[in-house]
Tab-separated table of C-alpha atoms (C1' of nucleotides) in Angstrom:
chain	number	residue	atom	x	y	z
A	857	MET	CA	7.236	14.593	37.721
A	858	THR	CA	5.161	12.961	40.387
A	859	GLY	CA	3.354	10.192	38.646
A	860	VAL	CA	4.216	8.667	35.293
A	861	LYS	CA	1.189	7.227	33.552
A	862	VAL	CA	2.040	3.684	32.735
A	863	LYS	CA	-0.110	2.413	29.924
A	864	ALA	CA	-0.136	-1.284	29.363
A	865	GLY	CA	1.089	-1.641	25.811
A	866	SER	CA	-0.958	0.326	23.302
A	867	ALA	CA	-4.001	0.454	25.539
A	868	ALA	CA	-5.045	3.893	24.405
A	869	VAL	CA	-8.669	4.714	25.012
A	870	ILE	CA	-10.857	4.560	21.933
A	871	ASP	CA	-14.177	6.291	22.378
A	872	ARG	CA	-17.266	6.605	20.228
A	873	THR	CA	-15.843	9.570	18.354
A	874	ASP	CA	-12.702	7.693	17.422
A	875	THR	CA	-14.789	4.858	16.134
A	876	ARG	CA	-16.860	7.192	14.034
A	877	ILE	CA	-13.740	8.793	12.653
A	878	MET	CA	-12.420	5.411	11.629
A	879	ALA	CA	-15.740	4.433	10.133
A	880	VAL	CA	-15.771	7.552	7.996
A	881	LEU	CA	-12.140	7.247	6.972
A	882	GLN	CA	-12.610	3.605	6.132
A	883	ALA	CA	-15.233	4.584	3.584
A	884	GLU	CA	-13.839	7.948	2.500
A	885	GLY	CA	-10.124	7.937	3.058
A	886	ARG	CA	-9.445	11.159	1.251
A	887	ILE	CA	-12.082	13.235	2.977
A	888	ALA	CA	-10.897	16.677	4.107
A	889	ASN	CA	-10.301	17.031	7.807
A	890	VAL	CA	-12.716	19.935	7.919
A	891	GLU	CA	-15.485	17.775	6.545
A	892	LEU	CA	-14.550	14.827	8.722
A	893	ALA	CA	-14.722	17.084	11.756
A	894	ARG	CA	-18.173	18.216	10.731
A	895	ARG	CA	-19.329	14.620	10.380
A	896	VAL	CA	-18.246	13.672	13.873
A	897	ASN	CA	-19.340	16.934	15.480
A	898	LEU	CA	-15.954	18.266	16.345
A	899	SER	CA	-13.913	21.271	15.311
A	900	PRO	CA	-11.030	20.588	12.923
A	901	SER	CA	-8.219	20.794	15.466
A	902	PRO	CA	-9.215	18.052	17.902
A	903	CYS	CA	-10.415	15.964	14.999
A	904	LEU	CA	-7.065	16.073	13.292
A	905	GLU	CA	-5.387	15.356	16.595
A	906	ARG	CA	-7.473	12.229	16.980
A	907	VAL	CA	-6.688	11.071	13.482
A	908	ARG	CA	-2.989	11.510	14.178
A	909	ARG	CA	-3.306	9.581	17.395
A	910	LEU	CA	-5.117	6.735	15.677
A	911	GLU	CA	-2.444	6.634	13.010
A	912	ALA	CA	0.348	6.680	15.565
A	913	ALA	CA	-1.349	3.955	17.560
A	914	GLY	CA	-1.471	1.834	14.435
A	915	LEU	CA	-5.228	1.495	14.460
A	916	ILE	CA	-5.195	3.264	11.134
A	917	ARG	CA	-2.512	1.410	9.255
A	918	SER	CA	-2.566	3.298	5.991
A	919	TYR	CA	-4.753	4.783	3.317
A	920	GLY	CA	-5.211	3.558	-0.182
A	921	ALA	CA	-7.135	4.071	-3.371
A	922	LYS	CA	-9.393	1.189	-4.338
A	923	LEU	CA	-8.947	0.584	-8.019
A	924	ASP	CA	-11.253	-1.087	-10.493
A	925	ALA	CA	-9.460	-4.373	-11.028
A	926	ALA	CA	-11.546	-5.407	-13.997
A	927	ALA	CA	-11.031	-2.115	-15.798
A	928	LEU	CA	-7.285	-2.427	-15.255
A	929	GLY	CA	-7.146	-5.850	-16.775
A	930	TYR	CA	-7.389	-7.962	-13.661
A	931	GLY	CA	-10.887	-9.213	-14.191
A	932	THR	CA	-10.341	-12.771	-13.037
A	933	SER	CA	-9.740	-14.136	-9.589
A	934	ALA	CA	-9.428	-17.586	-8.130
A	935	PHE	CA	-8.792	-19.363	-4.879
A	936	ILE	CA	-6.256	-22.130	-4.566
A	937	GLN	CA	-6.073	-24.591	-1.730
A	938	VAL	CA	-2.545	-25.789	-1.154
A	939	THR	CA	-1.448	-28.843	0.783
A	940	LEU	CA	2.192	-29.166	1.748
A	941	ASP	CA	4.012	-32.476	1.751
A	942	ARG	CA	5.067	-32.219	5.357
A	943	THR	CA	3.936	-30.157	8.292
A	944	THR	CA	7.285	-29.195	9.707
A	945	ALA	CA	8.218	-25.655	10.545
A	946	ASP	CA	10.917	-25.261	7.913
A	947	VAL	CA	8.637	-26.497	5.158
A	948	PHE	CA	6.052	-23.930	6.151
A	949	ASP	CA	8.622	-21.195	6.378
A	950	ARG	CA	10.112	-21.844	3.009
A	951	PHE	CA	6.706	-21.944	1.386
A	952	ARG	CA	5.677	-18.686	2.999
A	953	ASP	CA	8.821	-16.876	2.005
A	954	ALA	CA	8.405	-17.986	-1.593
A	955	VAL	CA	4.669	-17.512	-2.029
A	956	VAL	CA	4.617	-13.874	-1.034
A	957	LEU	CA	6.932	-13.072	-3.893
A	958	ILE	CA	4.388	-14.051	-6.513
A	959	ASP	CA	2.582	-10.928	-7.679
A	960	ALA	CA	-0.571	-12.753	-8.609
A	961	VAL	CA	-1.011	-13.941	-5.051
A	962	ALA	CA	-3.202	-11.277	-3.511
A	963	GLU	CA	-3.726	-13.055	-0.223
A	964	CYS	CA	-2.309	-16.079	1.522
A	965	HIS	CA	-3.794	-17.606	4.641
A	966	MET	CA	-2.704	-20.582	6.671
A	967	VAL	CA	-5.854	-22.466	7.565
A	968	ALA	CA	-6.999	-25.316	9.758
A	969	GLY	CA	-9.160	-28.041	8.311
A	970	GLY	CA	-8.278	-30.260	5.383
A	971	PHE	CA	-5.424	-28.407	3.711
A	972	ASP	CA	-2.731	-25.977	4.698
A	973	TYR	CA	-2.955	-22.734	2.780
A	974	LEU	CA	-5.653	-20.862	0.968
A	975	LEU	CA	-4.483	-18.371	-1.622
A	976	LYS	CA	-6.460	-15.749	-3.415
A	977	LEU	CA	-5.202	-14.946	-6.871
A	978	ARG	CA	-5.699	-11.861	-8.945
A	979	LEU	CA	-5.388	-12.648	-12.648
A	980	LYS	CA	-5.632	-11.051	-16.039
A	981	ASP	CA	-7.178	-14.110	-17.644
A	982	MET	CA	-7.149	-17.887	-17.730
A	983	GLU	CA	-3.969	-17.871	-19.715
A	984	ALA	CA	-2.309	-16.129	-16.801
A	985	TYR	CA	-3.836	-18.663	-14.467
A	986	ARG	CA	-1.985	-21.502	-16.102
A	987	GLU	CA	1.349	-19.775	-15.638
A	988	VAL	CA	0.652	-18.853	-12.046
A	989	LEU	CA	-0.479	-22.337	-11.183
A	990	ALA	CA	2.778	-23.672	-12.537
A	991	SER	CA	4.699	-21.290	-10.266
A	992	ILE	CA	2.693	-22.340	-7.270
A	993	VAL	CA	3.038	-26.038	-7.870
A	994	ASP	CA	6.768	-25.462	-8.057
A	995	LEU	CA	6.934	-23.721	-4.710
A	996	PRO	CA	8.912	-25.597	-2.034
A	997	GLY	CA	6.912	-28.218	-0.192
A	998	VAL	CA	3.763	-28.136	-2.285
A	999	ALA	CA	2.145	-31.560	-2.463
A	1000	GLN	CA	-1.152	-30.768	-4.114
A	1001	THR	CA	-3.464	-27.929	-5.051
A	1002	HIS	CA	-7.095	-27.439	-5.856
A	1003	THR	CA	-8.429	-24.401	-7.660
A	1004	TYR	CA	-11.763	-22.632	-7.450
A	1005	VAL	CA	-12.280	-19.993	-10.068
A	1006	VAL	CA	-14.445	-17.060	-9.092
A	1007	ILE	CA	-17.413	-16.750	-11.404
A	1008	GLU	CA	-18.914	-13.719	-9.750
A	1009	ALA	CA	-17.919	-11.561	-6.823
A	1010	ILE	CA	-21.096	-11.052	-4.825
A	1011	LYS	CA	-19.468	-8.984	-2.146
A	1012	HIS	CA	-16.069	-7.370	-2.058
A	1013	ASP	CA	-14.061	-6.563	1.012
A	1014	SER	CA	-16.401	-4.307	2.869
A	1015	GLY	CA	-14.147	-3.179	5.658
A	1016	LEU	CA	-14.755	-3.596	9.334
A	1017	PRO	CA	-18.363	-3.292	10.488
A	1018	LEU	CA	-17.741	-0.375	12.846
A	1019	LYS	CA	-20.873	0.828	14.484
A	1020	ALA	CA	-21.193	4.443	13.455
B	1314	MET	CA	-17.599	21.203	-34.347
B	1315	THR	CA	-16.058	19.364	-37.236
B	1316	GLY	CA	-15.225	15.973	-35.792
B	1317	VAL	CA	-16.711	14.416	-32.703
B	1318	LYS	CA	-14.322	12.013	-31.050
B	1319	VAL	CA	-16.202	8.793	-30.595
B	1320	LYS	CA	-14.779	6.821	-27.777
B	1321	ALA	CA	-15.926	3.254	-27.435
B	1322	GLY	CA	-17.479	3.140	-24.005
B	1323	SER	CA	-15.084	4.288	-21.283
B	1324	ALA	CA	-12.053	3.690	-23.450
B	1325	ALA	CA	-10.181	6.687	-22.144
B	1326	VAL	CA	-6.479	6.569	-22.770
B	1327	ILE	CA	-4.426	5.560	-19.787
B	1328	ASP	CA	-0.759	6.354	-20.161
B	1329	ARG	CA	2.282	5.603	-18.043
B	1330	THR	CA	1.717	8.651	-15.873
B	1331	ASP	CA	-1.825	7.620	-15.055
B	1332	THR	CA	-0.596	4.208	-14.053
B	1333	ARG	CA	2.031	5.682	-11.804
B	1334	ILE	CA	-0.532	7.945	-10.214
B	1335	MET	CA	-2.752	4.988	-9.465
B	1336	ALA	CA	0.169	2.990	-8.133
B	1337	VAL	CA	1.048	5.776	-5.725
B	1338	LEU	CA	-2.520	6.388	-4.652
B	1339	GLN	CA	-3.088	2.696	-4.135
B	1340	ALA	CA	-0.307	2.683	-1.565
B	1341	GLU	CA	-0.710	6.188	-0.166
B	1342	GLY	CA	-4.274	7.258	-0.644
B	1343	ARG	CA	-4.034	10.371	1.443
B	1344	ILE	CA	-0.915	11.781	-0.143
B	1345	ALA	CA	-1.091	15.485	-0.941
B	1346	ASN	CA	-1.592	16.326	-4.587
B	1347	VAL	CA	1.522	18.468	-4.469
B	1348	GLU	CA	3.614	15.521	-3.378
B	1349	LEU	CA	1.917	13.143	-5.785
B	1350	ALA	CA	2.685	15.544	-8.606
B	1351	ARG	CA	6.332	15.595	-7.574
B	1352	ARG	CA	6.435	11.794	-7.595
B	1353	VAL	CA	5.139	11.541	-11.133
B	1354	ASN	CA	7.108	14.516	-12.466
B	1355	LEU	CA	4.192	16.777	-13.099
B	1356	SER	CA	3.064	20.107	-11.747
B	1357	PRO	CA	0.100	20.022	-9.349
B	1358	SER	CA	-2.538	21.215	-11.805
B	1359	PRO	CA	-2.336	18.555	-14.506
B	1360	CYS	CA	-1.755	15.958	-11.810
B	1361	LEU	CA	-4.972	16.834	-10.051
B	1362	GLU	CA	-6.750	16.906	-13.362
B	1363	ARG	CA	-5.592	13.365	-14.093
B	1364	VAL	CA	-6.693	12.148	-10.689
B	1365	ARG	CA	-10.123	13.633	-11.257
B	1366	ARG	CA	-10.330	12.014	-14.643
B	1367	LEU	CA	-9.381	8.633	-13.222
B	1368	GLU	CA	-11.993	9.029	-10.512
B	1369	ALA	CA	-14.643	10.071	-13.001
B	1370	ALA	CA	-13.758	7.167	-15.265
B	1371	GLY	CA	-14.238	4.810	-12.346
B	1372	LEU	CA	-10.711	3.458	-12.478
B	1373	ILE	CA	-10.283	4.878	-9.015
B	1374	ARG	CA	-13.386	3.666	-7.265
B	1375	SER	CA	-12.829	5.172	-3.844
B	1376	TYR	CA	-10.322	5.775	-1.104
B	1377	GLY	CA	-10.272	4.158	2.284
B	1378	ALA	CA	-8.322	3.850	5.473
B	1379	LYS	CA	-6.976	0.383	6.164
B	1380	LEU	CA	-7.643	-0.383	9.786
B	1381	ASP	CA	-5.929	-2.827	12.094
B	1382	ALA	CA	-8.609	-5.505	12.372
B	1383	ALA	CA	-6.940	-7.334	15.224
B	1384	ALA	CA	-6.539	-4.187	17.294
B	1385	LEU	CA	-10.193	-3.380	16.747
B	1386	GLY	CA	-11.345	-6.726	18.021
B	1387	TYR	CA	-11.665	-8.554	14.724
B	1388	GLY	CA	-8.679	-10.809	15.147
B	1389	THR	CA	-10.229	-13.941	13.722
B	1390	SER	CA	-11.157	-14.778	10.189
B	1391	ALA	CA	-12.415	-17.860	8.465
B	1392	PHE	CA	-13.499	-19.116	5.078
B	1393	ILE	CA	-16.704	-21.009	4.576
B	1394	GLN	CA	-17.543	-23.082	1.560
B	1395	VAL	CA	-21.262	-23.171	0.923
B	1396	THR	CA	-23.159	-25.630	-1.229
B	1397	LEU	CA	-26.737	-24.843	-2.165
B	1398	ASP	CA	-29.403	-27.491	-2.391
B	1399	ARG	CA	-30.325	-26.646	-5.945
B	1400	THR	CA	-28.636	-24.751	-8.710
B	1401	THR	CA	-31.576	-22.784	-10.006
B	1402	ALA	CA	-31.447	-19.062	-10.536
B	1403	ASP	CA	-33.960	-18.150	-7.862
B	1404	VAL	CA	-32.132	-20.189	-5.239
B	1405	PHE	CA	-28.907	-18.393	-6.061
B	1406	ASP	CA	-30.606	-15.032	-6.042
B	1407	ARG	CA	-32.258	-15.498	-2.707
B	1408	PHE	CA	-29.039	-16.699	-1.151
B	1409	ARG	CA	-27.113	-13.738	-2.505
B	1410	ASP	CA	-29.609	-11.207	-1.327
B	1411	ALA	CA	-29.559	-12.672	2.149
B	1412	VAL	CA	-25.855	-13.321	2.571
B	1413	VAL	CA	-24.757	-9.775	1.863
B	1414	LEU	CA	-26.786	-8.582	4.822
B	1415	ILE	CA	-24.645	-10.456	7.317
B	1416	ASP	CA	-22.036	-8.075	8.690
B	1417	ALA	CA	-19.543	-10.791	9.436
B	1418	VAL	CA	-19.415	-11.746	5.771
B	1419	ALA	CA	-16.536	-9.695	4.439
B	1420	GLU	CA	-16.507	-11.264	1.013
B	1421	CYS	CA	-18.701	-13.615	-0.943
B	1422	HIS	CA	-17.693	-15.244	-4.196
B	1423	MET	CA	-19.535	-17.599	-6.443
B	1424	VAL	CA	-17.048	-20.223	-7.540
B	1425	ALA	CA	-16.734	-23.072	-9.959
B	1426	GLY	CA	-15.467	-26.413	-8.763
B	1427	GLY	CA	-16.948	-28.517	-6.023
B	1428	PHE	CA	-19.186	-26.105	-4.179
B	1429	ASP	CA	-21.075	-22.937	-4.918
B	1430	TYR	CA	-19.960	-20.051	-2.752
B	1431	LEU	CA	-16.866	-19.190	-0.825
B	1432	LEU	CA	-17.311	-16.685	1.977
B	1433	LYS	CA	-14.682	-14.887	3.934
B	1434	LEU	CA	-15.709	-14.061	7.455
B	1435	ARG	CA	-14.356	-11.429	9.773
B	1436	LEU	CA	-14.932	-12.378	13.398
B	1437	LYS	CA	-14.282	-11.192	16.898
B	1438	ASP	CA	-13.691	-14.676	18.257
B	1439	MET	CA	-14.768	-18.290	18.040
B	1440	GLU	CA	-17.839	-17.531	20.050
B	1441	ALA	CA	-18.909	-15.160	17.323
B	1442	TYR	CA	-18.153	-17.822	14.757
B	1443	ARG	CA	-20.745	-20.133	16.209
B	1444	GLU	CA	-23.436	-17.503	15.906
B	1445	VAL	CA	-22.476	-16.534	12.392
B	1446	LEU	CA	-22.365	-20.117	11.243
B	1447	ALA	CA	-25.888	-20.586	12.536
B	1448	SER	CA	-27.019	-17.577	10.487
B	1449	ILE	CA	-25.371	-18.898	7.392
B	1450	VAL	CA	-26.777	-22.393	7.694
B	1451	ASP	CA	-30.195	-20.803	7.972
B	1452	LEU	CA	-29.824	-18.836	4.774
B	1453	PRO	CA	-32.208	-19.830	1.998
B	1454	GLY	CA	-31.014	-22.752	-0.084
B	1455	VAL	CA	-27.989	-23.744	1.961
B	1456	ALA	CA	-27.406	-27.485	1.828
B	1457	GLN	CA	-24.043	-27.786	3.500
B	1458	THR	CA	-21.034	-25.801	4.623
B	1459	HIS	CA	-17.425	-26.436	5.429
B	1460	THR	CA	-15.315	-24.048	7.462
B	1461	TYR	CA	-11.612	-23.292	7.340
B	1462	VAL	CA	-10.392	-21.128	10.177
B	1463	VAL	CA	-7.474	-18.866	9.411
B	1464	ILE	CA	-4.565	-19.564	11.708
B	1465	GLU	CA	-2.268	-16.969	10.288
B	1466	ALA	CA	-2.572	-14.374	7.563
B	1467	ILE	CA	0.649	-14.625	5.577
B	1468	LYS	CA	-0.284	-11.966	3.081
B	1469	HIS	CA	-3.076	-9.446	3.136
B	1470	ASP	CA	-4.703	-7.848	0.160
B	1471	SER	CA	-1.784	-6.204	-1.542
B	1472	GLY	CA	-3.565	-4.246	-4.215
B	1473	LEU	CA	-3.046	-4.511	-7.934
B	1474	PRO	CA	0.509	-5.116	-9.152
B	1475	LEU	CA	0.748	-1.958	-11.253
B	1476	LYS	CA	4.101	-1.524	-12.848
B	1477	ALA	CA	5.410	1.773	-11.566
C	276	DG	C1'	-13.822	21.617	47.638
C	277	DC	C1'	-9.486	22.262	45.329
C	278	DT	C1'	-6.071	20.695	42.019
C	279	DT	C1'	-4.801	18.309	38.049
C	280	DT	C1'	-5.844	16.450	33.856
C	281	DT	C1'	-8.114	16.031	29.572
C	282	DG	C1'	-10.154	17.508	25.596
C	283	DC	C1'	-12.365	21.114	23.011
C	284	DC	C1'	-12.729	25.563	20.743
C	285	DG	C1'	-11.167	29.426	17.889
C	286	DC	C1'	-7.642	32.162	15.943
C	287	DA	C1'	-3.482	32.937	13.145
C	288	DT	C1'	-0.231	31.221	9.846
C	289	DA	C1'	1.488	28.109	6.505
C	290	DA	C1'	0.429	24.857	3.010
C	291	DA	C1'	-2.536	22.724	-0.342
C	292	DA	C1'	-6.285	22.523	-3.526
C	293	DT	C1'	-8.451	24.474	-7.307
C	294	DT	C1'	-9.313	27.576	-11.123
C	295	DC	C1'	-7.725	30.199	-15.256
C	296	DG	C1'	-5.283	31.870	-18.959
C	297	DG	C1'	-1.457	31.187	-21.900
C	298	DG	C1'	2.185	28.622	-24.455
C	299	DG	C1'	4.632	24.914	-26.819
C	300	DA	C1'	4.934	20.550	-29.130
C	301	DA	C1'	2.795	16.912	-31.619
C	302	DT	C1'	-0.970	15.849	-35.103
C	303	DG	C1'	-3.210	16.303	-39.208
C	304	DA	C1'	-4.894	18.937	-43.344
C	305	DC	C1'	-3.671	20.719	-47.650
D	1106	DG	C1'	6.654	22.112	-46.072
D	1107	DT	C1'	3.401	25.312	-43.777
D	1108	DC	C1'	-0.510	26.400	-41.210
D	1109	DA	C1'	-4.335	25.372	-38.224
D	1110	DT	C1'	-5.909	22.438	-34.529
D	1111	DT	C1'	-5.526	19.940	-30.481
D	1112	DC	C1'	-3.694	18.376	-26.372
D	1113	DC	C1'	-1.299	18.904	-22.252
D	1114	DC	C1'	1.463	21.194	-19.583
D	1115	DC	C1'	2.990	25.080	-16.683
D	1116	DG	C1'	2.563	28.956	-13.397
D	1117	DA	C1'	0.048	32.590	-11.022
D	1118	DA	C1'	-3.988	33.969	-8.293
D	1119	DT	C1'	-7.695	32.766	-5.148
D	1120	DT	C1'	-10.099	29.918	-2.054
D	1121	DT	C1'	-9.801	26.041	1.344
D	1122	DT	C1'	-7.552	23.287	4.368
D	1123	DA	C1'	-4.063	21.889	7.600
D	1124	DT	C1'	-1.770	22.824	11.698
D	1125	DG	C1'	0.202	24.870	15.896
D	1126	DC	C1'	-0.991	27.632	19.996
D	1127	DG	C1'	-3.210	29.672	23.847
D	1128	DG	C1'	-7.104	29.528	26.818
D	1129	DC	C1'	-11.445	27.610	28.849
D	1130	DA	C1'	-14.543	24.284	30.847
D	1131	DA	C1'	-15.876	19.789	32.352
D	1132	DA	C1'	-14.365	15.534	34.624
D	1133	DA	C1'	-11.344	12.907	37.596
D	1134	DG	C1'	-8.433	12.458	41.539
D	1135	DC	C1'	-7.397	13.446	46.208
DNA sequence: GCTTTTGCCGCATAAAATTCGGGGAATGAC
DNA sequence: GTCATTCCCCGAATTTTATGCGGCAAAAGC
């Protein structure tokens, strides 16, 4: 054991092939390893090894099916801007802990510029919206909200623009 | 051929098992069919058949790997509200056609209430933001924009809340 | 130039996917 | 109530895929 390779943090080397693998998996998560290997010009064994490494390194977090929200009854979405009544750490913390528990809240981002949080809601209908809004207004620290209902989704989450 | 079952559109019957399958696949898209079958108390064959049916029906749109955006250099995101200079159909159309071509635009929603479009951007850094903003301001019909930079993502897209 | 390291290939084995035929329970006709 | 039909499910057989293991060749280090 002469020299131990010390890697700074997770600084694993990601080459062009890894990027292509991720690009393919991002679009076709359930593709067979054999086919994936073919796409990136590799034999199955090293290809699978790379996938495992990317997973272990956390670059590939997980895999998931993308479902048709509208067909499953979640055809409506909306964004809500939330302003808290004070900008102290505990107010933020309590809001965060509470907001993530609401199922209808698909995303929650703390933002700079005019208000404090921007939430994305996933709803069955407007009826559901009313109920959810009530829950949100009741969350700790909420001073005011402003809603923008999505009329049409022009572009859905398209994944990272990895250069193939 | 005595009676032809007339199904209204894609009104296939989705039972509890189908829902559970989708719930599992939403969280673990690359799970083996054998294991999925075990989870939903079914043998592999009918389980696979159900998955295929759900895919064919479009309820399962696709599968995809969820990548670590920050680790891949896309650690910054921002929302941009866009107001168009006129609300005529051709102005909207031209904007839509152009905005989807910008890689940095991860999502684009037409919204009701105050402005016209809400975009979600995925960026490498603030430097990149400047360039992207310039592109967006130059899009056809754009009258004004307002940006909200995400400081912290409290909750990411969590998928549909299917009751398991 | 030699040694070490790294990464790939190809084979062999185990596991999974996929296809088929058959059977049982619920549904509906009479 | 009985019989025919239909719908799903199961389990076995076959084809594909995943996966672990040497061994080789190119690249990097010294």
